[in-house]
PDB file of C-alpha atoms in Angstrom:
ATOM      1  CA  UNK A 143     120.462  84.468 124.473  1.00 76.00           C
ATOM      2  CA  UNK A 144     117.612  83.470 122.909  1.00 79.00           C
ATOM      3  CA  UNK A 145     115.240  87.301 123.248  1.00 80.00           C
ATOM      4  CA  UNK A 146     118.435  88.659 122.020  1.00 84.00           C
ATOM      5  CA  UNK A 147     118.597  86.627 118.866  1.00 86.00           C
ATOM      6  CA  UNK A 148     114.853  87.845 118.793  1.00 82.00           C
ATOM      7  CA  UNK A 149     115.275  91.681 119.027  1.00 81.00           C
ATOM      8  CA  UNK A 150     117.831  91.152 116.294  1.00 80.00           C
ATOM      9  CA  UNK A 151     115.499  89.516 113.997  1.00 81.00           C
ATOM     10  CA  UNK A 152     112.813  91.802 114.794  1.00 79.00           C
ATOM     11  CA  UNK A 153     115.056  94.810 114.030  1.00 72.00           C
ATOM     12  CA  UNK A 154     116.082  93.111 110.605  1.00 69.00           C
ATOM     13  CA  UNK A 155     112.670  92.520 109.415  1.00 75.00           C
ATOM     14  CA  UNK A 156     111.545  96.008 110.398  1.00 72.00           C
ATOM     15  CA  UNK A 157     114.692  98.150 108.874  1.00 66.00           C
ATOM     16  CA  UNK A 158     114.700  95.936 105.862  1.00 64.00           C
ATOM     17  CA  UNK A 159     112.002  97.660 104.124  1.00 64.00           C
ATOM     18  CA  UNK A 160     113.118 100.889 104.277  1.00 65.00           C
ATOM     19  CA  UNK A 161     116.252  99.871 101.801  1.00 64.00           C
ATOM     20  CA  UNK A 162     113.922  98.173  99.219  1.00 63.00           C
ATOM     21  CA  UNK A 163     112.488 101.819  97.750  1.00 59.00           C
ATOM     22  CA  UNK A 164     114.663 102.786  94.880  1.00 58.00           C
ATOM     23  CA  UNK A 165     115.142 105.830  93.361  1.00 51.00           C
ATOM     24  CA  UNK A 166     113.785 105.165  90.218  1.00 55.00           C
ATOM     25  CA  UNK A 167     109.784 105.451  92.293  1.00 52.00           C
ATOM     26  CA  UNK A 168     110.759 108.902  93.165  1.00 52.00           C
ATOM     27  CA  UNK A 169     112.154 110.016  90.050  1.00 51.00           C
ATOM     28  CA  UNK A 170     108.725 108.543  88.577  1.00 53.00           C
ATOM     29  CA  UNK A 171     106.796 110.260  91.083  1.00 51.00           C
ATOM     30  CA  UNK A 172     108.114 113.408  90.398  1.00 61.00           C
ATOM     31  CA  UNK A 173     108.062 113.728  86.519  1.00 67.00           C
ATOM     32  CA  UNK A 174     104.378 113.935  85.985  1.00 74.00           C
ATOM     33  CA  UNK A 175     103.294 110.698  84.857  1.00 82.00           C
ATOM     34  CA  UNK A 176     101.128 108.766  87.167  1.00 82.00           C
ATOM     35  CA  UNK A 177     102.919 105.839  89.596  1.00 86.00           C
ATOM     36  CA  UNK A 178     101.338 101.888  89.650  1.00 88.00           C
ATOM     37  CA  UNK A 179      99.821 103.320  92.624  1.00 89.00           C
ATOM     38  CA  UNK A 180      98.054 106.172  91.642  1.00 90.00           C
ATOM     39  CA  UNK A 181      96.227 104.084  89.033  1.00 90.00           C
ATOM     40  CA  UNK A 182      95.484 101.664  91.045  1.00 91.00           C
ATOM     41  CA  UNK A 183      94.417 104.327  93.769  1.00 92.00           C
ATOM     42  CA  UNK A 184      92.087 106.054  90.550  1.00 92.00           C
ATOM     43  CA  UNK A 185      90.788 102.624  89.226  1.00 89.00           C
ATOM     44  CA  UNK A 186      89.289 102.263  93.123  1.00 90.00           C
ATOM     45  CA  UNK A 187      87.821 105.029  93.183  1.00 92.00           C
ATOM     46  CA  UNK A 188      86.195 104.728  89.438  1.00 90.00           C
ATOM     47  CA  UNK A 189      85.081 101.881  90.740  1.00 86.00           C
ATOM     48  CA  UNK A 190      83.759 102.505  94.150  1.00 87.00           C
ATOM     49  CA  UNK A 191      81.978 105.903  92.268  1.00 88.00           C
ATOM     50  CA  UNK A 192      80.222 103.163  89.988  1.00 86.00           C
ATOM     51  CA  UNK A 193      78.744 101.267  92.662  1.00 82.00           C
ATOM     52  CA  UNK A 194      77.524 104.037  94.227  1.00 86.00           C
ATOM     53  CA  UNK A 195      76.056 105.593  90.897  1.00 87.00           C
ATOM     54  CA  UNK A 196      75.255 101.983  89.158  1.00 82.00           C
ATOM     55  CA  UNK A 197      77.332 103.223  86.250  1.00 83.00           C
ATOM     56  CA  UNK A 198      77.964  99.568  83.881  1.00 80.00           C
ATOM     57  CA  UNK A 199      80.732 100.792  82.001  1.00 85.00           C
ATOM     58  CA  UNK A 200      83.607 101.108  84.517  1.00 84.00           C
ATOM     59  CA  UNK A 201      82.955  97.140  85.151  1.00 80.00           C
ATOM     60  CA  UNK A 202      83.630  96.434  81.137  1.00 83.00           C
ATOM     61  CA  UNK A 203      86.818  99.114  81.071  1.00 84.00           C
ATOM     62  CA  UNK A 204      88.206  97.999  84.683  1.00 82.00           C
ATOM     63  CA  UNK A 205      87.285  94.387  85.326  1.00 81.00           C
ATOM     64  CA  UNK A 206      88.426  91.567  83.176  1.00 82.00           C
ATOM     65  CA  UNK A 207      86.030  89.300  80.872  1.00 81.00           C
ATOM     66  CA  UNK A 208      86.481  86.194  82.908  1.00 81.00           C
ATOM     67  CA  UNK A 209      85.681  87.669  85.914  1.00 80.00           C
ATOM     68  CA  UNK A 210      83.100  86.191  88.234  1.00 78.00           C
ATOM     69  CA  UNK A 211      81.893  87.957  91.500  1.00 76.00           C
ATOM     70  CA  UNK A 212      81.659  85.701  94.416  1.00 79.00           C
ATOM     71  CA  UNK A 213      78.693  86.981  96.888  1.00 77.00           C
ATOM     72  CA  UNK A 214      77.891  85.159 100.224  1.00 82.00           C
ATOM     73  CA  UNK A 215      75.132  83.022  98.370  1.00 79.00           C
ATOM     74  CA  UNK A 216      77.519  81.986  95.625  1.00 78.00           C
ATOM     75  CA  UNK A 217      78.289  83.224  92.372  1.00 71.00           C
ATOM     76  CA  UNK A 218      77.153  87.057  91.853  1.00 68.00           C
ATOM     77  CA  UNK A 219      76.760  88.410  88.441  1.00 62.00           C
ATOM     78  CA  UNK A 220      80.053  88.880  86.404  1.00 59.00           C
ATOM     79  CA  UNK A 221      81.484  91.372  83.724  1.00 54.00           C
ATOM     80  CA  UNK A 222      79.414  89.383  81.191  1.00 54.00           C
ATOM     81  CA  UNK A 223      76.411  89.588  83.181  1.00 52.00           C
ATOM     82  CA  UNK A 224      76.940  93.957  83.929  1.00 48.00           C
TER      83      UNK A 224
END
């Protein structure tokens, strides 16, 4: 009784998900402008393409002024510090 209760759980957690996507994300998707995800997806990438380029200026247009980088050793440098 008990590994049936289970399965049934199990089942509801992973069907659950597929219900929570509205319509509204694929309307959005469709009409052009960029999604919360694509942004995010392009701020990544700016940022990543920084790193690899040591380009300053996508850490004062992406990263807030409070932030502080946390390295291994401690505190890194922060947007302040870029």
């Amino acid at each position: 009784m008990m590994c049936r209760i289970l399965w049934v759980v199990v089942l509801c957690l992973c069907v659950t998900p597929a219900f929570c996507q509205n319509a509204t994300s694929a309307v959005r998707a469709n009409s052009g402008t960029p999604t919360d995800s694509d942004t995010l997806r392009q701020i990544e990438a700016d940022h990543l393409h920084s790193e690899m380029t040591t380009d300053s200026s996508v850490y004062e247009r992406v990263l807030a002024d409070d932030y502080v980088n946390l390295n291994p050793r401690g505190l890194g440098p922060g947007n302040q510090d870029s």
